[in-house]
Each structure stands twice: as structure tokens, then as C-alpha cells.
Amino acid sequence: MAVSANTPIALVNEVYAKLPGNVAVARERLGRPLTLTEKILFNHLADPRGQAVERGRSYA
């Protein structure tokens, strides 16, 4: 069985281009180093600067 990726490379590049900025925002908001999971979650937020983030309650 062959495996293929159907995600356009432009979309992948756009997501990864936002990562450093969103991680910086998350570090600033949380005031500490981030786990890998937190980095991924903050990169999925529509508004990483203003969106409410509460452990166990927020959705990305």
C-alpha cells in the first residue's frame, strides 16, 4: 500500500513560518519555557496573542 501526502506544500510552509512568532507569544504569555505540546497548541490558535487559554477548558 502506497502512502502519499495531499497537503499542499504552500500550506505547510505557511504553518511552519508562523511557528517562531507564535512560540514567542506563548512564552511571553505563560512566562516560562514551553513543552512541545504547548508549542503545537499555540501554533493552532487563531489568535495566539488574545485567545483565552485555560488548562482543561480551552479548545484549539
mmCIF file with all atom_site columns, N, CA and C in Angstrom:
data_model
loop_
_atom_site.group_PDB
_atom_site.id
_atom_site.type_symbol
_atom_site.label_atom_id
_atom_site.label_alt_id
_atom_site.label_comp_id
_atom_site.label_asym_id
_atom_site.label_entity_id
_atom_site.label_seq_id
_atom_site.pdbx_PDB_ins_code
_atom_site.Cartn_x
_atom_site.Cartn_y
_atom_site.Cartn_z
_atom_site.occupancy
_atom_site.B_iso_or_equiv
_atom_site.pdbx_formal_charge
_atom_site.auth_seq_id
_atom_site.auth_comp_id
_atom_site.auth_asym_id
_atom_site.auth_atom_id
_atom_site.pdbx_PDB_model_num
ATOM 1   N N  . MET A 1 1  ? 0.849   -1.168 0.000  1.00 0.00 ? 1  MET A N  1
ATOM 2   C CA . MET A 1 1  ? 0.000   0.000  0.000  1.00 0.00 ? 1  MET A CA 1
ATOM 3   C C  . MET A 1 1  ? 0.898   1.236  0.000  1.00 0.00 ? 1  MET A C  1
ATOM 4   N N  . ALA A 1 2  ? 0.678   2.136  -0.924 1.00 0.00 ? 2  ALA A N  1
ATOM 5   C CA . ALA A 1 2  ? 1.459   3.362  -1.032 1.00 0.00 ? 2  ALA A CA 1
ATOM 6   C C  . ALA A 1 2  ? 0.868   4.447  -0.131 1.00 0.00 ? 2  ALA A C  1
ATOM 7   N N  . VAL A 1 3  ? 1.742   5.250  0.429  1.00 0.00 ? 3  VAL A N  1
ATOM 8   C CA . VAL A 1 3  ? 1.332   6.370  1.264  1.00 0.00 ? 3  VAL A CA 1
ATOM 9   C C  . VAL A 1 3  ? 1.679   7.653  0.523  1.00 0.00 ? 3  VAL A C  1
ATOM 10  N N  . SER A 1 4  ? 0.740   8.578  0.511  1.00 0.00 ? 4  SER A N  1
ATOM 11  C CA . SER A 1 4  ? 1.019   9.852  -0.150 1.00 0.00 ? 4  SER A CA 1
ATOM 12  C C  . SER A 1 4  ? 0.470   10.999 0.687  1.00 0.00 ? 4  SER A C  1
ATOM 13  N N  . ALA A 1 5  ? 1.131   12.150 0.583  1.00 0.00 ? 5  ALA A N  1
ATOM 14  C CA . ALA A 1 5  ? 0.684   13.347 1.290  1.00 0.00 ? 5  ALA A CA 1
ATOM 15  C C  . ALA A 1 5  ? -0.068  14.233 0.313  1.00 0.00 ? 5  ALA A C  1
ATOM 16  N N  . ASN A 1 6  ? -1.239  14.671 0.704  1.00 0.00 ? 6  ASN A N  1
ATOM 17  C CA . ASN A 1 6  ? -2.062  15.506 -0.167 1.00 0.00 ? 6  ASN A CA 1
ATOM 18  C C  . ASN A 1 6  ? -2.109  16.962 0.271  1.00 0.00 ? 6  ASN A C  1
ATOM 19  N N  . THR A 1 7  ? -1.393  17.305 1.344  1.00 0.00 ? 7  THR A N  1
ATOM 20  C CA . THR A 1 7  ? -1.384  18.680 1.821  1.00 0.00 ? 7  THR A CA 1
ATOM 21  C C  . THR A 1 7  ? -0.494  19.524 0.911  1.00 0.00 ? 7  THR A C  1
ATOM 22  N N  . PRO A 1 8  ? -1.008  20.625 0.398  1.00 0.00 ? 8  PRO A N  1
ATOM 23  C CA . PRO A 1 8  ? -0.192  21.482 -0.476 1.00 0.00 ? 8  PRO A CA 1
ATOM 24  C C  . PRO A 1 8  ? 1.030   22.030 0.269  1.00 0.00 ? 8  PRO A C  1
ATOM 25  N N  . ILE A 1 9  ? 2.177   22.021 -0.376 1.00 0.00 ? 9  ILE A N  1
ATOM 26  C CA . ILE A 1 9  ? 3.415   22.471 0.256  1.00 0.00 ? 9  ILE A CA 1
ATOM 27  C C  . ILE A 1 9  ? 3.331   23.928 0.691  1.00 0.00 ? 9  ILE A C  1
ATOM 28  N N  . ALA A 1 10 ? 2.572   24.738 -0.024 1.00 0.00 ? 10 ALA A N  1
ATOM 29  C CA . ALA A 1 10 ? 2.409   26.147 0.356  1.00 0.00 ? 10 ALA A CA 1
ATOM 30  C C  . ALA A 1 10 ? 1.743   26.266 1.727  1.00 0.00 ? 10 ALA A C  1
ATOM 31  N N  . LEU A 1 11 ? 0.765   25.421 2.001  1.00 0.00 ? 11 LEU A N  1
ATOM 32  C CA . LEU A 1 11 ? 0.094   25.429 3.300  1.00 0.00 ? 11 LEU A CA 1
ATOM 33  C C  . LEU A 1 11 ? 1.055   25.007 4.405  1.00 0.00 ? 11 LEU A C  1
ATOM 34  N N  . VAL A 1 12 ? 1.828   23.980 4.156  1.00 0.00 ? 12 VAL A N  1
ATOM 35  C CA . VAL A 1 12 ? 2.812   23.508 5.138  1.00 0.00 ? 12 VAL A CA 1
ATOM 36  C C  . VAL A 1 12 ? 3.817   24.617 5.437  1.00 0.00 ? 12 VAL A C  1
ATOM 37  N N  . ASN A 1 13 ? 4.324   25.260 4.402  1.00 0.00 ? 13 ASN A N  1
ATOM 38  C CA . ASN A 1 13 ? 5.293   26.347 4.588  1.00 0.00 ? 13 ASN A CA 1
ATOM 39  C C  . ASN A 1 13 ? 4.700   27.502 5.386  1.00 0.00 ? 13 ASN A C  1
ATOM 40  N N  . GLU A 1 14 ? 3.440   27.819 5.136  1.00 0.00 ? 14 GLU A N  1
ATOM 41  C CA . GLU A 1 14 ? 2.767   28.903 5.854  1.00 0.00 ? 14 GLU A CA 1
ATOM 42  C C  . GLU A 1 14 ? 2.644   28.586 7.343  1.00 0.00 ? 14 GLU A C  1
ATOM 43  N N  . VAL A 1 15 ? 2.277   27.367 7.659  1.00 0.00 ? 15 VAL A N  1
ATOM 44  C CA . VAL A 1 15 ? 2.123   26.954 9.059  1.00 0.00 ? 15 VAL A CA 1
ATOM 45  C C  . VAL A 1 15 ? 3.468   27.017 9.780  1.00 0.00 ? 15 VAL A C  1
ATOM 46  N N  . TYR A 1 16 ? 4.506   26.474 9.159  1.00 0.00 ? 16 TYR A N  1
ATOM 47  C CA . TYR A 1 16 ? 5.823   26.474 9.798  1.00 0.00 ? 16 TYR A CA 1
ATOM 48  C C  . TYR A 1 16 ? 6.421   27.874 9.877  1.00 0.00 ? 16 TYR A C  1
ATOM 49  N N  . ALA A 1 17 ? 6.072   28.766 8.978  1.00 0.00 ? 17 ALA A N  1
ATOM 50  C CA . ALA A 1 17 ? 6.571   30.138 9.018  1.00 0.00 ? 17 ALA A CA 1
ATOM 51  C C  . ALA A 1 17 ? 6.026   30.895 10.227 1.00 0.00 ? 17 ALA A C  1
ATOM 52  N N  . LYS A 1 18 ? 4.809   30.554 10.664 1.00 0.00 ? 18 LYS A N  1
ATOM 53  C CA . LYS A 1 18 ? 4.189   31.214 11.818 1.00 0.00 ? 18 LYS A CA 1
ATOM 54  C C  . LYS A 1 18 ? 4.717   30.691 13.148 1.00 0.00 ? 18 LYS A C  1
ATOM 55  N N  . LEU A 1 19 ? 5.323   29.525 13.159 1.00 0.00 ? 19 LEU A N  1
ATOM 56  C CA . LEU A 1 19 ? 5.707   28.857 14.404 1.00 0.00 ? 19 LEU A CA 1
ATOM 57  C C  . LEU A 1 19 ? 6.606   29.699 15.310 1.00 0.00 ? 19 LEU A C  1
ATOM 58  N N  . PRO A 1 20 ? 7.727   30.263 14.845 1.00 0.00 ? 20 PRO A N  1
ATOM 59  C CA . PRO A 1 20 ? 8.596   31.021 15.761 1.00 0.00 ? 20 PRO A CA 1
ATOM 60  C C  . PRO A 1 20 ? 7.887   32.198 16.431 1.00 0.00 ? 20 PRO A C  1
ATOM 61  N N  . GLY A 1 21 ? 7.080   32.931 15.684 1.00 0.00 ? 21 GLY A N  1
ATOM 62  C CA . GLY A 1 21 ? 6.354   34.059 16.266 1.00 0.00 ? 21 GLY A CA 1
ATOM 63  C C  . GLY A 1 21 ? 5.328   33.627 17.290 1.00 0.00 ? 21 GLY A C  1
ATOM 64  N N  . ASN A 1 22 ? 4.595   32.571 16.986 1.00 0.00 ? 22 ASN A N  1
ATOM 65  C CA . ASN A 1 22 ? 3.576   32.078 17.920 1.00 0.00 ? 22 ASN A CA 1
ATOM 66  C C  . ASN A 1 22 ? 4.204   31.496 19.180 1.00 0.00 ? 22 ASN A C  1
ATOM 67  N N  . VAL A 1 23 ? 5.349   30.845 19.050 1.00 0.00 ? 23 VAL A N  1
ATOM 68  C CA . VAL A 1 23 ? 6.050   30.303 20.221 1.00 0.00 ? 23 VAL A CA 1
ATOM 69  C C  . VAL A 1 23 ? 6.541   31.453 21.101 1.00 0.00 ? 23 VAL A C  1
ATOM 70  N N  . ALA A 1 24 ? 7.045   32.514 20.493 1.00 0.00 ? 24 ALA A N  1
ATOM 71  C CA . ALA A 1 24 ? 7.493   33.678 21.266 1.00 0.00 ? 24 ALA A CA 1
ATOM 72  C C  . ALA A 1 24 ? 6.331   34.300 22.037 1.00 0.00 ? 24 ALA A C  1
ATOM 73  N N  . VAL A 1 25 ? 5.177   34.407 21.396 1.00 0.00 ? 25 VAL A N  1
ATOM 74  C CA . VAL A 1 25 ? 3.983   34.943 22.058 1.00 0.00 ? 25 VAL A CA 1
ATOM 75  C C  . VAL A 1 25 ? 3.594   34.048 23.236 1.00 0.00 ? 25 VAL A C  1
ATOM 76  N N  . ALA A 1 26 ? 3.618   32.747 23.034 1.00 0.00 ? 26 ALA A N  1
ATOM 77  C CA . ALA A 1 26 ? 3.237   31.810 24.091 1.00 0.00 ? 26 ALA A CA 1
ATOM 78  C C  . ALA A 1 26 ? 4.192   31.900 25.273 1.00 0.00 ? 26 ALA A C  1
ATOM 79  N N  . ARG A 1 27 ? 5.495   31.985 25.001 1.00 0.00 ? 27 ARG A N  1
ATOM 80  C CA . ARG A 1 27 ? 6.473   32.120 26.094 1.00 0.00 ? 27 ARG A CA 1
ATOM 81  C C  . ARG A 1 27 ? 6.226   33.395 26.888 1.00 0.00 ? 27 ARG A C  1
ATOM 82  N N  . GLU A 1 28 ? 5.929   34.463 26.167 1.00 0.00 ? 28 GLU A N  1
ATOM 83  C CA . GLU A 1 28 ? 5.647   35.743 26.812 1.00 0.00 ? 28 GLU A CA 1
ATOM 84  C C  . GLU A 1 28 ? 4.392   35.648 27.683 1.00 0.00 ? 28 GLU A C  1
ATOM 85  N N  . ARG A 1 29 ? 3.352   35.029 27.157 1.00 0.00 ? 29 ARG A N  1
ATOM 86  C CA . ARG A 1 29 ? 2.091   34.922 27.903 1.00 0.00 ? 29 ARG A CA 1
ATOM 87  C C  . ARG A 1 29 ? 2.219   34.028 29.123 1.00 0.00 ? 29 ARG A C  1
ATOM 88  N N  . LEU A 1 30 ? 2.909   32.892 28.967 1.00 0.00 ? 30 LEU A N  1
ATOM 89  C CA . LEU A 1 30 ? 2.994   31.933 30.062 1.00 0.00 ? 30 LEU A CA 1
ATOM 90  C C  . LEU A 1 30 ? 4.148   32.229 31.015 1.00 0.00 ? 30 LEU A C  1
ATOM 91  N N  . GLY A 1 31 ? 5.142   32.969 30.537 1.00 0.00 ? 31 GLY A N  1
ATOM 92  C CA . GLY A 1 31 ? 6.257   33.357 31.399 1.00 0.00 ? 31 GLY A CA 1
ATOM 93  C C  . GLY A 1 31 ? 7.193   32.223 31.768 1.00 0.00 ? 31 GLY A C  1
ATOM 94  N N  . ARG A 1 32 ? 7.299   31.238 30.900 1.00 0.00 ? 32 ARG A N  1
ATOM 95  C CA . ARG A 1 32 ? 8.172   30.090 31.177 1.00 0.00 ? 32 ARG A CA 1
ATOM 96  C C  . ARG A 1 32 ? 8.456   29.359 29.872 1.00 0.00 ? 32 ARG A C  1
ATOM 97  N N  . PRO A 1 33 ? 9.446   28.448 29.886 1.00 0.00 ? 33 PRO A N  1
ATOM 98  C CA . PRO A 1 33 ? 9.681   27.627 28.693 1.00 0.00 ? 33 PRO A CA 1
ATOM 99  C C  . PRO A 1 33 ? 8.453   26.757 28.403 1.00 0.00 ? 33 PRO A C  1
ATOM 100 N N  . LEU A 1 34 ? 8.291   26.368 27.140 1.00 0.00 ? 34 LEU A N  1
ATOM 101 C CA . LEU A 1 34 ? 7.113   25.613 26.719 1.00 0.00 ? 34 LEU A CA 1
ATOM 102 C C  . LEU A 1 34 ? 7.441   24.153 26.451 1.00 0.00 ? 34 LEU A C  1
ATOM 103 N N  . THR A 1 35 ? 6.452   23.318 26.654 1.00 0.00 ? 35 THR A N  1
ATOM 104 C CA . THR A 1 35 ? 6.568   21.923 26.233 1.00 0.00 ? 35 THR A CA 1
ATOM 105 C C  . THR A 1 35 ? 6.296   21.864 24.733 1.00 0.00 ? 35 THR A C  1
ATOM 106 N N  . LEU A 1 36 ? 6.654   20.764 24.108 1.00 0.00 ? 36 LEU A N  1
ATOM 107 C CA . LEU A 1 36 ? 6.379   20.595 22.679 1.00 0.00 ? 36 LEU A CA 1
ATOM 108 C C  . LEU A 1 36 ? 4.877   20.695 22.416 1.00 0.00 ? 36 LEU A C  1
ATOM 109 N N  . THR A 1 37 ? 4.082   20.100 23.274 1.00 0.00 ? 37 THR A N  1
ATOM 110 C CA . THR A 1 37 ? 2.625   20.142 23.112 1.00 0.00 ? 37 THR A CA 1
ATOM 111 C C  . THR A 1 37 ? 2.109   21.574 23.147 1.00 0.00 ? 37 THR A C  1
ATOM 112 N N  . GLU A 1 38 ? 2.618   22.383 24.072 1.00 0.00 ? 38 GLU A N  1
ATOM 113 C CA . GLU A 1 38 ? 2.187   23.781 24.155 1.00 0.00 ? 38 GLU A CA 1
ATOM 114 C C  . GLU A 1 38 ? 2.572   24.554 22.891 1.00 0.00 ? 38 GLU A C  1
ATOM 115 N N  . LYS A 1 39 ? 3.761   24.282 22.359 1.00 0.00 ? 39 LYS A N  1
ATOM 116 C CA . LYS A 1 39 ? 4.184   24.940 21.117 1.00 0.00 ? 39 LYS A CA 1
ATOM 117 C C  . LYS A 1 39 ? 3.225   24.595 19.982 1.00 0.00 ? 39 LYS A C  1
ATOM 118 N N  . ILE A 1 40 ? 2.874   23.339 19.881 1.00 0.00 ? 40 ILE A N  1
ATOM 119 C CA . ILE A 1 40 ? 1.961   22.897 18.825 1.00 0.00 ? 40 ILE A CA 1
ATOM 120 C C  . ILE A 1 40 ? 0.579   23.519 19.019 1.00 0.00 ? 40 ILE A C  1
ATOM 121 N N  . LEU A 1 41 ? 0.070   23.498 20.239 1.00 0.00 ? 41 LEU A N  1
ATOM 122 C CA . LEU A 1 41 ? -1.263  24.047 20.504 1.00 0.00 ? 41 LEU A CA 1
ATOM 123 C C  . LEU A 1 41 ? -1.325  25.545 20.230 1.00 0.00 ? 41 LEU A C  1
ATOM 124 N N  . PHE A 1 42 ? -0.320  26.299 20.678 1.00 0.00 ? 42 PHE A N  1
ATOM 125 C CA . PHE A 1 42 ? -0.330  27.737 20.426 1.00 0.00 ? 42 PHE A CA 1
ATOM 126 C C  . PHE A 1 42 ? -0.244  28.037 18.942 1.00 0.00 ? 42 PHE A C  1
ATOM 127 N N  . ASN A 1 43 ? 0.442   27.198 18.178 1.00 0.00 ? 43 ASN A N  1
ATOM 128 C CA . ASN A 1 43 ? 0.518   27.429 16.736 1.00 0.00 ? 43 ASN A CA 1
ATOM 129 C C  . ASN A 1 43 ? -0.821  27.149 16.052 1.00 0.00 ? 43 ASN A C  1
ATOM 130 N N  . HIS A 1 44 ? -1.710  26.417 16.709 1.00 0.00 ? 44 HIS A N  1
ATOM 131 C CA . HIS A 1 44 ? -3.026  26.127 16.136 1.00 0.00 ? 44 HIS A CA 1
ATOM 132 C C  . HIS A 1 44 ? -4.080  27.175 16.504 1.00 0.00 ? 44 HIS A C  1
ATOM 133 N N  . LEU A 1 45 ? -3.776  28.074 17.424 1.00 0.00 ? 45 LEU A N  1
ATOM 134 C CA . LEU A 1 45 ? -4.755  29.081 17.826 1.00 0.00 ? 45 LEU A CA 1
ATOM 135 C C  . LEU A 1 45 ? -4.958  30.108 16.720 1.00 0.00 ? 45 LEU A C  1
ATOM 136 N N  . ALA A 1 46 ? -6.183  30.558 16.567 1.00 0.00 ? 46 ALA A N  1
ATOM 137 C CA . ALA A 1 46 ? -6.490  31.596 15.577 1.00 0.00 ? 46 ALA A CA 1
ATOM 138 C C  . ALA A 1 46 ? -5.874  32.933 15.990 1.00 0.00 ? 46 ALA A C  1
ATOM 139 N N  . ASP A 1 47 ? -5.849  33.201 17.299 1.00 0.00 ? 47 ASP A N  1
ATOM 140 C CA . ASP A 1 47 ? -5.296  34.458 17.824 1.00 0.00 ? 47 ASP A CA 1
ATOM 141 C C  . ASP A 1 47 ? -4.421  34.143 19.036 1.00 0.00 ? 47 ASP A C  1
ATOM 142 N N  . PRO A 1 48 ? -3.155  33.779 18.833 1.00 0.00 ? 48 PRO A N  1
ATOM 143 C CA . PRO A 1 48 ? -2.308  33.389 19.956 1.00 0.00 ? 48 PRO A CA 1
ATOM 144 C C  . PRO A 1 48 ? -2.075  34.506 20.971 1.00 0.00 ? 48 PRO A C  1
ATOM 145 N N  . ARG A 1 49 ? -2.196  35.763 20.553 1.00 0.00 ? 49 ARG A N  1
ATOM 146 C CA . ARG A 1 49 ? -1.987  36.878 21.486 1.00 0.00 ? 49 ARG A CA 1
ATOM 147 C C  . ARG A 1 49 ? -3.193  37.106 22.399 1.00 0.00 ? 49 ARG A C  1
ATOM 148 N N  . GLY A 1 50 ? -4.393  36.922 21.883 1.00 0.00 ? 50 GLY A N  1
ATOM 149 C CA . GLY A 1 50 ? -5.566  37.314 22.647 1.00 0.00 ? 50 GLY A CA 1
ATOM 150 C C  . GLY A 1 50 ? -6.508  36.199 23.045 1.00 0.00 ? 50 GLY A C  1
ATOM 151 N N  . GLN A 1 51 ? -6.389  35.047 22.419 1.00 0.00 ? 51 GLN A N  1
ATOM 152 C CA . GLN A 1 51 ? -7.323  33.957 22.704 1.00 0.00 ? 51 GLN A CA 1
ATOM 153 C C  . GLN A 1 51 ? -7.099  33.425 24.118 1.00 0.00 ? 51 GLN A C  1
ATOM 154 N N  . ALA A 1 52 ? -8.189  33.238 24.855 1.00 0.00 ? 52 ALA A N  1
ATOM 155 C CA . ALA A 1 52 ? -8.101  32.724 26.220 1.00 0.00 ? 52 ALA A CA 1
ATOM 156 C C  . ALA A 1 52 ? -7.572  31.294 26.210 1.00 0.00 ? 52 ALA A C  1
ATOM 157 N N  . VAL A 1 53 ? -6.661  31.032 27.140 1.00 0.00 ? 53 VAL A N  1
ATOM 158 C CA . VAL A 1 53 ? -6.087  29.693 27.257 1.00 0.00 ? 53 VAL A CA 1
ATOM 159 C C  . VAL A 1 53 ? -6.169  29.286 28.721 1.00 0.00 ? 53 VAL A C  1
ATOM 160 N N  . GLU A 1 54 ? -6.982  28.271 28.982 1.00 0.00 ? 54 GLU A N  1
ATOM 161 C CA . GLU A 1 54 ? -7.146  27.784 30.346 1.00 0.00 ? 54 GLU A CA 1
ATOM 162 C C  . GLU A 1 54 ? -7.050  26.264 30.336 1.00 0.00 ? 54 GLU A C  1
ATOM 163 N N  . ARG A 1 55 ? -6.099  25.752 31.096 1.00 0.00 ? 55 ARG A N  1
ATOM 164 C CA . ARG A 1 55 ? -5.853  24.317 31.136 1.00 0.00 ? 55 ARG A CA 1
ATOM 165 C C  . ARG A 1 55 ? -7.131  23.551 31.483 1.00 0.00 ? 55 ARG A C  1
ATOM 166 N N  . GLY A 1 56 ? -7.425  22.536 30.675 1.00 0.00 ? 56 GLY A N  1
ATOM 167 C CA . GLY A 1 56 ? -8.580  21.688 30.909 1.00 0.00 ? 56 GLY A CA 1
ATOM 168 C C  . GLY A 1 56 ? -9.907  22.254 30.431 1.00 0.00 ? 56 GLY A C  1
ATOM 169 N N  . ARG A 1 57 ? -9.912  23.481 29.893 1.00 0.00 ? 57 ARG A N  1
ATOM 170 C CA . ARG A 1 57 ? -11.165 24.105 29.475 1.00 0.00 ? 57 ARG A CA 1
ATOM 171 C C  . ARG A 1 57 ? -11.144 24.643 28.053 1.00 0.00 ? 57 ARG A C  1
ATOM 172 N N  . SER A 1 58 ? -9.985  25.095 27.586 1.00 0.00 ? 58 SER A N  1
ATOM 173 C CA . SER A 1 58 ? -9.895  25.745 26.272 1.00 0.00 ? 58 SER A CA 1
ATOM 174 C C  . SER A 1 58 ? -9.791  24.727 25.147 1.00 0.00 ? 58 SER A C  1
ATOM 175 N N  . TYR A 1 59 ? -10.281 25.131 23.985 1.00 0.00 ? 59 TYR A N  1
ATOM 176 C CA . TYR A 1 59 ? -10.185 24.319 22.774 1.00 0.00 ? 59 TYR A CA 1
ATOM 177 C C  . TYR A 1 59 ? -9.363  25.077 21.747 1.00 0.00 ? 59 TYR A C  1
ATOM 178 N N  . ALA A 1 60 ? -8.566  24.337 20.990 1.00 0.00 ? 60 ALA A N  1
ATOM 179 C CA . ALA A 1 60 ? -7.758  24.977 19.930 1.00 0.00 ? 60 ALA A CA 1
ATOM 180 C C  . ALA A 1 60 ? -8.492  24.888 18.611 1.00 0.00 ? 60 ALA A C  1
#
